[in-house]
Coordinates of C-alpha atoms and ligand atoms in Angstrom, one line a residue:
Chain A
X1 CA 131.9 81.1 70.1
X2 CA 132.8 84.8 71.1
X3 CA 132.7 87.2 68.5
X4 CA 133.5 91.0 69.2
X5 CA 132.4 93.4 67.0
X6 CA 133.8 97.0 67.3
X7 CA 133.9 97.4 71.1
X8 CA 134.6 100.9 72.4
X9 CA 135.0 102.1 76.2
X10 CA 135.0 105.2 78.2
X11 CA 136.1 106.1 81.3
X12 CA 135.3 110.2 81.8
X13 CA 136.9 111.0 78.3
X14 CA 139.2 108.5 78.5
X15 CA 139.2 106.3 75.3
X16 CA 140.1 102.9 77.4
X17 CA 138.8 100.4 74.1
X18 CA 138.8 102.1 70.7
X19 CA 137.3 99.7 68.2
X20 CA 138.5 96.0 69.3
X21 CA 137.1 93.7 66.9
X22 CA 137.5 89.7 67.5
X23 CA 136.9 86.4 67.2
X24 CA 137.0 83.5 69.4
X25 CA 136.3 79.5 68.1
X26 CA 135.9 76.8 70.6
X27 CA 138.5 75.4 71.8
X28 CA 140.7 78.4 70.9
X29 CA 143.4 79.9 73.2
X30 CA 143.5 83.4 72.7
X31 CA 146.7 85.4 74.2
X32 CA 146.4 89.1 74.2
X33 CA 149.8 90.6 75.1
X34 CA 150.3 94.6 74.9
X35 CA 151.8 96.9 77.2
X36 CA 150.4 98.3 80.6
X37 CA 147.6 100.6 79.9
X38 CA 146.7 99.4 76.9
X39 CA 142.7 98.3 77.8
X40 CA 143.9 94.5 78.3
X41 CA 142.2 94.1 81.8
X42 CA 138.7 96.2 80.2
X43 CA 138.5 94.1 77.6
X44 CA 138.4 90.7 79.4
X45 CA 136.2 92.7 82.1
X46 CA 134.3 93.7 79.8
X47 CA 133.4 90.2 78.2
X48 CA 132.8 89.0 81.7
X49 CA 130.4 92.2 82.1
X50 CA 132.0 93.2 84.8
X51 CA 132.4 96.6 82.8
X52 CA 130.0 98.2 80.6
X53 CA 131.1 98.7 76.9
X54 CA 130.2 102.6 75.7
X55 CA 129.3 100.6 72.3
X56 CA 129.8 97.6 70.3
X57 CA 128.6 94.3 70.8
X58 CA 129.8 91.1 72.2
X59 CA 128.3 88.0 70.9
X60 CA 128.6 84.6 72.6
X61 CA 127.2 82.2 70.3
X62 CA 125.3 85.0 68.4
X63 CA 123.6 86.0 71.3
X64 CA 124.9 89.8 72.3
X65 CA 125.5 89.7 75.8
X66 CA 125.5 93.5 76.2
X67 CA 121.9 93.6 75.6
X68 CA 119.4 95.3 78.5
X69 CA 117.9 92.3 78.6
X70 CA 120.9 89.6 79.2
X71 CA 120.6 88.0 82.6
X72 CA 124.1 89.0 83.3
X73 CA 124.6 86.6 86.3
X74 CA 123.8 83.7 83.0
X75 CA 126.4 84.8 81.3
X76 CA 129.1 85.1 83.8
X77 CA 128.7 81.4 84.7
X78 CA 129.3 80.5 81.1
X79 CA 132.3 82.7 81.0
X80 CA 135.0 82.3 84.1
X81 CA 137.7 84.2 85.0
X82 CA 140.8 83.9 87.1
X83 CA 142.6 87.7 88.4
X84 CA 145.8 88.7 88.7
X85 CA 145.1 89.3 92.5
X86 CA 143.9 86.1 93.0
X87 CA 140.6 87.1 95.1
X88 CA 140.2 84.2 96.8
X89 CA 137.5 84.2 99.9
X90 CA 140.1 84.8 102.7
X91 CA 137.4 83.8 105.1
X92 CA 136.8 80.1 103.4
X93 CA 138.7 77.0 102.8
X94 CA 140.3 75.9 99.8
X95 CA 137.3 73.5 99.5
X96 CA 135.0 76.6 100.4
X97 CA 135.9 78.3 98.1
X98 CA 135.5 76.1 95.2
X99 CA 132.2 75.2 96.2
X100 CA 130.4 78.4 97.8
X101 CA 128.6 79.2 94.2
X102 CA 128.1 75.5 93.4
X103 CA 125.9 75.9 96.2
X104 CA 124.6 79.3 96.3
X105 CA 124.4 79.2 92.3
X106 CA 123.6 76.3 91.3
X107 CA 121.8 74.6 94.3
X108 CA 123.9 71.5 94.8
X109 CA 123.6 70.0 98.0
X110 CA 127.0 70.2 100.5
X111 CA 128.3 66.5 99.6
X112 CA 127.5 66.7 96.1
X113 CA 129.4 70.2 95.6
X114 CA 131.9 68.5 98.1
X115 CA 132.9 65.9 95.6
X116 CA 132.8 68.2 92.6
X117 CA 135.2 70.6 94.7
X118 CA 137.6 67.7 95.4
X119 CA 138.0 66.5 92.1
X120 CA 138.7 69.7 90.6
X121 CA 141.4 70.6 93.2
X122 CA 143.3 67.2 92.7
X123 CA 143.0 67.8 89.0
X124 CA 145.3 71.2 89.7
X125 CA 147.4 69.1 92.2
X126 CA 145.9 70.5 95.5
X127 CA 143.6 67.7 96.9
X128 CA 146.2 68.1 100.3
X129 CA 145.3 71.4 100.7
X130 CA 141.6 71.4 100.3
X131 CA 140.8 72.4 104.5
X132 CA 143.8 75.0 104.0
X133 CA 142.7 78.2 104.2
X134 CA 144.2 80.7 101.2
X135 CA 146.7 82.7 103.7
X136 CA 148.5 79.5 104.2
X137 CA 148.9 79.0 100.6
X138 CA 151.8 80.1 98.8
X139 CA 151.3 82.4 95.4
X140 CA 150.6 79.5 92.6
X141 CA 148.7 77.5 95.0
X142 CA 146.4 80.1 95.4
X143 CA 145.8 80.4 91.5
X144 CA 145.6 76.6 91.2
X145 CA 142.3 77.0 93.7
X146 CA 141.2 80.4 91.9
X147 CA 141.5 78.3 88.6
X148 CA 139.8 75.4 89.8
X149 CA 137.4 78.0 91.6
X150 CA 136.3 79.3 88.0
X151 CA 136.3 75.5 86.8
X152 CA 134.1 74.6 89.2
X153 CA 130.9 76.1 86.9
X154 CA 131.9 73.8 84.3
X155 CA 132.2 77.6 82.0
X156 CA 132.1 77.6 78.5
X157 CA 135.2 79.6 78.1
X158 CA 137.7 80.9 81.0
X159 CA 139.4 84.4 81.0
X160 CA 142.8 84.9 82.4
X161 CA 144.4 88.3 83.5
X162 CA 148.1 88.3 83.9
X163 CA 147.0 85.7 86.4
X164 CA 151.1 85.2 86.6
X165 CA 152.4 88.0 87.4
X166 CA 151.6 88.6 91.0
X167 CA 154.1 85.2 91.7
X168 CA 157.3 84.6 92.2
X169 CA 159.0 83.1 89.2
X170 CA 159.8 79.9 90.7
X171 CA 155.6 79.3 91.0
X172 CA 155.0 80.7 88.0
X173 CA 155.5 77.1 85.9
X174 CA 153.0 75.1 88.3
X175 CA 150.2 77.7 87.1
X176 CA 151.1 77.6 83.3
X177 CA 151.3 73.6 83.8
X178 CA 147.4 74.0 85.0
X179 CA 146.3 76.2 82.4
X180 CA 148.4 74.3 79.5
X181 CA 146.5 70.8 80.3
X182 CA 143.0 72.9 80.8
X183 CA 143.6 74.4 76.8
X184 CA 144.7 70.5 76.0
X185 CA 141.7 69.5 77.7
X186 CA 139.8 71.5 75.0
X187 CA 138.8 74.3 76.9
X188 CA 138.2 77.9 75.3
X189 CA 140.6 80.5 77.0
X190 CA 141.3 84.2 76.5
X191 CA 145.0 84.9 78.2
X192 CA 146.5 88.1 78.7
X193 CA 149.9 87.0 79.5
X194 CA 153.3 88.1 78.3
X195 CA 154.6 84.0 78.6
X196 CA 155.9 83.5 75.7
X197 CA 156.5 79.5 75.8
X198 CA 153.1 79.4 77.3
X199 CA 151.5 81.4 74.0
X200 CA 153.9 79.3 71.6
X201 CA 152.9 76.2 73.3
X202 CA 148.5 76.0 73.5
X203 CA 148.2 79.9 72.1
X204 CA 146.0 79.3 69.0
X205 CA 146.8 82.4 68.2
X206 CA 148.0 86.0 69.5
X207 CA 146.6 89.5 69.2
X208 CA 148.8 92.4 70.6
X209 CA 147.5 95.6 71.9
X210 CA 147.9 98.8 72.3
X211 CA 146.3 102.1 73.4
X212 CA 142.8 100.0 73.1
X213 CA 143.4 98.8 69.5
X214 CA 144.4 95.1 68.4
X215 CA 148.0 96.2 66.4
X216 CA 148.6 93.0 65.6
X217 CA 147.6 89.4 65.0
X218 CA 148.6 86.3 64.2
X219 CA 149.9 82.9 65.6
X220 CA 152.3 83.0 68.2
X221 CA 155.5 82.0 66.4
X222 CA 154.2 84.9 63.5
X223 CA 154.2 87.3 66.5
X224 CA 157.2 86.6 68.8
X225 CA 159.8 86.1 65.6
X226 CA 158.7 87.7 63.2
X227 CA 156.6 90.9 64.3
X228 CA 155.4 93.3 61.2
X229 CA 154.4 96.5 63.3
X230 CA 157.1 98.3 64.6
X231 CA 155.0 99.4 68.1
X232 CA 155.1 95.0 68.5
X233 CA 158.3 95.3 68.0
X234 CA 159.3 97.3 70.6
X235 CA 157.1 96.3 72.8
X236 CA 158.6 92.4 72.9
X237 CA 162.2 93.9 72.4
X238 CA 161.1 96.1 76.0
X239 CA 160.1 93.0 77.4
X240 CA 161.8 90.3 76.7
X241 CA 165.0 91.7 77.0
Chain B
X1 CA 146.2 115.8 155.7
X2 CA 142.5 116.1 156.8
X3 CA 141.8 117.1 153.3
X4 CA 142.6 113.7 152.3
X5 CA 140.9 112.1 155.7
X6 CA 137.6 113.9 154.4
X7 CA 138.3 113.0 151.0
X8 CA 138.1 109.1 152.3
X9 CA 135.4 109.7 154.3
X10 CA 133.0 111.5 151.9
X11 CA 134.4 109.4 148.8
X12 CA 135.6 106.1 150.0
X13 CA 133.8 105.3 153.0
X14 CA 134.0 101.3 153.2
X15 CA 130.7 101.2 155.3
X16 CA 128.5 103.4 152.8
X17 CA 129.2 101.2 150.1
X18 CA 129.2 97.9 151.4
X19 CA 125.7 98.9 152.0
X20 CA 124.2 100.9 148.6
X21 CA 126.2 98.0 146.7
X22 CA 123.1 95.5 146.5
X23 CA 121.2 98.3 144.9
X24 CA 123.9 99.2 142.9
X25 CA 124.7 96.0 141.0
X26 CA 120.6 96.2 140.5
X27 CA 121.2 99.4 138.8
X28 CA 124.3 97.9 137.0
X29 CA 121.8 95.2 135.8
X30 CA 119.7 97.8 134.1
X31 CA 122.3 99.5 132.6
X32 CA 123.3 96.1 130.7
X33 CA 120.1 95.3 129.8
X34 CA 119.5 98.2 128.4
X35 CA 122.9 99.3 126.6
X36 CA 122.7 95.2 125.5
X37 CA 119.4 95.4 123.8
X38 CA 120.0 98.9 122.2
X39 CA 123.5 97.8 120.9
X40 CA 121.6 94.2 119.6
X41 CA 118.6 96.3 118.1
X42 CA 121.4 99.0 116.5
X43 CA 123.3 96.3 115.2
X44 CA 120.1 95.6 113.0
X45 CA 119.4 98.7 111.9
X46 CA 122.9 99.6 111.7
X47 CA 123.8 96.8 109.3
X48 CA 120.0 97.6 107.4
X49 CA 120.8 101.2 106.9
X50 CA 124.7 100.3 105.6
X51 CA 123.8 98.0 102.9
X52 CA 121.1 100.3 101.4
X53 CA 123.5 103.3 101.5
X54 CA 126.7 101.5 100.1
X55 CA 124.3 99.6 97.5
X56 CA 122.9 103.1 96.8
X57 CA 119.4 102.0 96.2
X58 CA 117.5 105.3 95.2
X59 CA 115.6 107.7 98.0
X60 CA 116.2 105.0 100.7
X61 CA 119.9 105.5 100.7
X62 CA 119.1 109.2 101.4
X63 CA 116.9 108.7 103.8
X64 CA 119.2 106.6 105.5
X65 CA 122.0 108.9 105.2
X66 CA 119.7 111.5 107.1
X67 CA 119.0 109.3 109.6
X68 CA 122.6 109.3 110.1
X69 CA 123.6 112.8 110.0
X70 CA 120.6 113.1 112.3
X71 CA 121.6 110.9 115.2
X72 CA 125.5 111.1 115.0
X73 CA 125.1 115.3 115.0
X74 CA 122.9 115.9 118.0
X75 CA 122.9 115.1 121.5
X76 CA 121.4 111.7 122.6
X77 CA 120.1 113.3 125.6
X78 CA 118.2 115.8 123.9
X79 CA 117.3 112.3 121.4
X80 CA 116.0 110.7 124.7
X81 CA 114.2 113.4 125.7
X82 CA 112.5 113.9 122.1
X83 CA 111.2 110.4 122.4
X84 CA 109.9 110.6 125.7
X85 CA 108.5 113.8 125.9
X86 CA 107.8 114.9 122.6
X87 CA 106.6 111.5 121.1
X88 CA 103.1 111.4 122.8
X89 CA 102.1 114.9 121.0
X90 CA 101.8 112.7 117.4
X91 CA 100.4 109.7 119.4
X92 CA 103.2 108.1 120.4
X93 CA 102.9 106.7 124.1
X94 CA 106.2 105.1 125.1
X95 CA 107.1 103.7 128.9
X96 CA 110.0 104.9 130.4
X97 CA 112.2 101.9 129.4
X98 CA 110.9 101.6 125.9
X99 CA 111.3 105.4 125.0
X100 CA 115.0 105.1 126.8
X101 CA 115.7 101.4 124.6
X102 CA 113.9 103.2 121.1
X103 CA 116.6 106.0 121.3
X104 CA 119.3 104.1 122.7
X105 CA 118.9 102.0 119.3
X106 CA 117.9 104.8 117.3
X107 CA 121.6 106.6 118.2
X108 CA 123.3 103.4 118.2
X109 CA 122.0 102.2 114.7
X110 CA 123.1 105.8 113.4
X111 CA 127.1 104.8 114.5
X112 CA 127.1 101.4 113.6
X113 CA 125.7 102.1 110.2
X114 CA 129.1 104.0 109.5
X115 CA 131.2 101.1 111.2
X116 CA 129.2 98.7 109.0
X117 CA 129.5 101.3 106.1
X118 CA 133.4 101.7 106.7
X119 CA 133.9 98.1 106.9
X120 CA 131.6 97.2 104.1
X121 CA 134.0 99.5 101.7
X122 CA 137.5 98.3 103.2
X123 CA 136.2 94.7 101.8
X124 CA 138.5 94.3 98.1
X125 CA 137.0 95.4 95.1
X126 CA 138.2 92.1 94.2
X127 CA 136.0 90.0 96.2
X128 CA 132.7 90.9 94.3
X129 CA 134.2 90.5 91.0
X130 CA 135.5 87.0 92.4
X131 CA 132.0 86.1 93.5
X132 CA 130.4 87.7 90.7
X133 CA 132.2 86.5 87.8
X134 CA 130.9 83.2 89.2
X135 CA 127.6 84.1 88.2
X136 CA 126.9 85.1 91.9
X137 CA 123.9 88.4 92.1
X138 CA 125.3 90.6 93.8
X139 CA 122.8 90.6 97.1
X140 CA 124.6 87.1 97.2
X141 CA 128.3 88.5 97.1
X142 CA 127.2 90.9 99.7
X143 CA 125.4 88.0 101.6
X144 CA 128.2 85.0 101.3
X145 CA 130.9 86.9 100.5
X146 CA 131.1 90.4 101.8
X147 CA 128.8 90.5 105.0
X148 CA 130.9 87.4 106.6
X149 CA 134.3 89.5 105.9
X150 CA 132.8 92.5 107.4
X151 CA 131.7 91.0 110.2
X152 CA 135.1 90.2 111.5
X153 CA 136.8 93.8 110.8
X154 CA 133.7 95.4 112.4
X155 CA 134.1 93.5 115.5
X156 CA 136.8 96.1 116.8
X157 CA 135.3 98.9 116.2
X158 CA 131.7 97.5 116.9
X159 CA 132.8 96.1 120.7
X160 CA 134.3 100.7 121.1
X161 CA 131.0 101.8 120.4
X162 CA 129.3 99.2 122.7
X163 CA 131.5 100.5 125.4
X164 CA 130.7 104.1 124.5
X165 CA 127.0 103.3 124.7
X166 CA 127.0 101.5 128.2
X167 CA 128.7 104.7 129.5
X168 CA 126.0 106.7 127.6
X169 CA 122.9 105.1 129.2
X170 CA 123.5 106.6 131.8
X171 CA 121.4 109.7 130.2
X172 CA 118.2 107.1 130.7
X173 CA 118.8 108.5 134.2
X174 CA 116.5 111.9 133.0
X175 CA 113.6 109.7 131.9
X176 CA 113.9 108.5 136.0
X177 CA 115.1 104.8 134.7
X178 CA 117.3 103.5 137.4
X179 CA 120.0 102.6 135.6
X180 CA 123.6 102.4 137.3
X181 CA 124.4 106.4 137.8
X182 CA 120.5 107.3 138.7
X183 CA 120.9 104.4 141.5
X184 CA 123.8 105.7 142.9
X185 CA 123.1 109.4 143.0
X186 CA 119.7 108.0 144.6
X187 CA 122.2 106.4 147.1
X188 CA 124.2 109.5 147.6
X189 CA 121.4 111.7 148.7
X190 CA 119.8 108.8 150.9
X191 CA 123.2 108.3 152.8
X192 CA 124.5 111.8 152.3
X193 CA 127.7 110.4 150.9
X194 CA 129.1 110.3 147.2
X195 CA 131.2 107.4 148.3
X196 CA 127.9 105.3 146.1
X197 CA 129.2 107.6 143.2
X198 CA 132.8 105.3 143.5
X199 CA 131.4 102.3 144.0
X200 CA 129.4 102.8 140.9
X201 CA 132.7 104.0 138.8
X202 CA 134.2 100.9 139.8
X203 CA 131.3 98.9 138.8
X204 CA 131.2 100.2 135.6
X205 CA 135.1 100.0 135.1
X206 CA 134.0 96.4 135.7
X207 CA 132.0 96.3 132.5
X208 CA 134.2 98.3 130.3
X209 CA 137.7 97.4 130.9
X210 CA 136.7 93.6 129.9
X211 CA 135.3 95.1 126.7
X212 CA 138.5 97.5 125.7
X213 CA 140.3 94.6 126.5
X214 CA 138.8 92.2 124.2
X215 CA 139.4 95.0 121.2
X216 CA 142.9 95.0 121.8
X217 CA 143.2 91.4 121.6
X218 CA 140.7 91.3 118.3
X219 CA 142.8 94.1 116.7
X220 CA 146.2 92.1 117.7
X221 CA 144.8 88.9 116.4
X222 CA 143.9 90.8 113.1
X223 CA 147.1 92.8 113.1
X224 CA 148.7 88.9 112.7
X225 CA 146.4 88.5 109.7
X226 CA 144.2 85.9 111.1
X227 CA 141.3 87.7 109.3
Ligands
ADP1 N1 137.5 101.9 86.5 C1 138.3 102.7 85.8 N2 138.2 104.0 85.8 C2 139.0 104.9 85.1 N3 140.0 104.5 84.3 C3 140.2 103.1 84.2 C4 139.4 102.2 85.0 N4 139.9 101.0 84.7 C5 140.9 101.1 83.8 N5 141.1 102.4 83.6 C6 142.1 103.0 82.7 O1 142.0 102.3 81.5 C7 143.3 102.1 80.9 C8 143.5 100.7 80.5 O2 143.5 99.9 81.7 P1 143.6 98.3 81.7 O3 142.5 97.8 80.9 O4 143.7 97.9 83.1 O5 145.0 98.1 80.9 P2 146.0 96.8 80.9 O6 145.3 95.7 81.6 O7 146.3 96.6 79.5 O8 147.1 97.3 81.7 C9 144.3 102.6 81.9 O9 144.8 103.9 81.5 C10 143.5 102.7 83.2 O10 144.0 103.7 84.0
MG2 MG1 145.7 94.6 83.3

């Protein structure tokens, strides 16, 4: 479903990407681990076009998206995708949140986007809190609306970015719960995360980067056990230790 | 002593301003109507002129930065005088009161376009990528998302310059509009008594200390993260 072929990126002179090639199926939960730095944040921004690639191509369903001619704001509503940060509308409701593009984007009228809203926050457990406004949220409640946010335009696939690590590890399991029944569900995901139960879990399989290459690939148990490259290696013994 | 017993008498005479104050609160009128609609029409062009610069759109955004530099780096009196005296040479024949409102604006727009500017950058990154990666345009992450956000942060800073320009139309008074300081120094020489010049400081305490007032509670309220 998304197929990248040799993507590089540049910042300045800075070699950010250098040649990631991949391939997404439906249904697939991809989980990209690698240490800081390593171009894990560009590449899901750069699938979501939020950032330019210097070269390559990214297909979703054979279609290259980083054509000139791609209506970009198309292709971001068939692709979703959750931040670390959170970057929920501080001036909205929980409910306005999840429903300001329903409206805006697709047209929907208030009731009907209303309903749609509700039913995705009580699928993430937060039909309570939908007239709460996100300061009076605590960490993984927050991510539950930014996940149900990015649910909201029914996408194709969603892209996670270490959309855990901003919480404290108490709320951390009430956001993996969401995104384990969502990959159950069927749903085609791209996780950068460094949870390891999570990737064993619903991780179809694992790539692990580093300095803008894929090192590594393989299924999850492959990876965490048994990893071939001596750079995975250290990098799990750093942080799981 | 008598210095101060002349002091009251020239300055604070009771008598002399009981009587110039209906005029003055006329002149007090004028001076809100006129630093209101100049702060209403600046707002506009303010908020116009910020969007095209931090959007960058080609030419316009440099024209719009000129206008800036323009108005922000020369005197608005020598601004008021431009439009009222200068103006009619290309055509341009403006009454008293619009020529003082056109470069009130003008001057105004030029500040609130780098309070809108400021405001519009302190807004997170994160926010347009939020609204974006929901397949928003961006003219509609600026519209739903941005602009609301801005709003409140600008209030602040939007509510000084207000204040800055009520005490700043009093320059209208060399275009002979009869705004609060022209009334009174009318007053002074028909009484032969600057005690008008008090009253009228007082009256326009009464407009500004409200409004300085109102910042520090917005700034408080946003300082507890209501915003
Ligand atoms: N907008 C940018 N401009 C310049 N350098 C950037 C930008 N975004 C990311 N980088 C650089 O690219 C590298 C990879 O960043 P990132 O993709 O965020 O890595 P990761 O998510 O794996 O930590 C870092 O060295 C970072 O400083
Ligand atoms: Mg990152």
């Amino acid at each position: 479903m998304i197929r990248i072929v040799d993507l590089y990126k540049k910042f300045g002179s800075i070699n950010v990407l250098n040649g990631v090639s991949l391939e997404v199926r439906k249904g697939d939960v991809l989980v990209i681990i690698g240490p800081s730095g390593s171009g894990k944040s560009t590449l899901l921004r750069c699938i979501n076009l939020l950032e330019e690639p210097t070269s390559g191509k990214i297909l979703l369903d054979g279609e290259d998206i980083t054509g000139k001619k791609i209506d970009k704001n198309k292709v971001r509503q068939r692709i979703g995708m959750v931040f670390q940060s959170f970057n929920l509308f501080p001036n909205m409701t929980v409910i306005g949140n999840v429903t300001l593009a329903l409206q805006k984007v697709l047209k929907m009228k208030p009731a009907e986007a209303k309903k749609a809203g509700t039913d995705l926050l009580t699928r993430v457990g937060l039909k309570d809190k939908i007239d709460a406004y996100p300061n009076q949220l605590s960490g993984g409640q927050k991510q539950r609306v930014a996940i149900a946010r990015a649910l909201a335009m029914n996408p194709e696939a969603i892209l996670f970015d270490e959309v855990t690590s901003a919480l404290d590890p108490e709320l951390v399991k009430e956001v993996l719960d969401v995104m384990k029944d969502l990959a159950k569900s069927g749903m085609t995901m791209l996780v950068v995360t460094h949870e390891m139960g999570f990737a064993k879990e619903v991780g179809s399989h694992v790539i692990f980067m580093d300095e803008g290459k894929i090192i590594e690939d393989g299924l999850a148990e492959e990876i965490f056990d048994n990893p071939r490259h001596p750079r995975t290696k250290a990098f799990l013994d750093a942080v799981l230790s | 002593m008598e210095g101060l017993a002349d002091l009251a008498q020239k300055y604070f005479s009771v008598s002399v301003i009981k009587e110039v104050f209906p005029f003055l609160l006329k002149g007090a009128l004028y001076t809100i109507i006129f630093s209101a609609s100049s702060e209403l029409i600046g707002i506009i062009v303010g908020l116009f002129t910020a969007i095209i610069r931090v959007t960058k759109v080609k030419v316009l955004s440099q024209i719009a930065t000129i206008y800036v530099d323009i108005f922000r780096g020369t005197p608005l009196l020598m601004q008021i005088i431009f439009v009222y005296y200068a103006l009619p040479y290309v055509g341009i024949n403006l009454p008293a009161p619009a020529a003082g409102i056109v470069a009130l604006s003008i001057n105004s727009g030029a500040y609130v376009s780098e309070i809108f500017r400021a405001g519009i950058e302190s807004i997170d990154k994160g926010q347009i990528e939020a609204a974006r990666s929901l397949g928003m345009s961006y003219a509609q992450a600026m519209r739903y998302v941005v602009i609301p956000q801005t709003m409140k942060r600008v209030l602040p800073p939007l509510t000084n310059e207000f204040v800055a320009l009520i005490k700043d139309s009093s320059l209208l008074s060399v275009i002979a509009i009869s705004e609060l300081l022209r009334t009174s120094k009318e007053m002074m020489t028909w009484k032969l008594n600057p005690s008008s010049l008090t009253a009228a400081a007082l009256l326009y305490l009464a407009i500004t200390v409200p409004l300085t007032r109102l910042v520090s509670y917005l700034e408080n309220k946003m300082k507890k993260g209501d915003v």
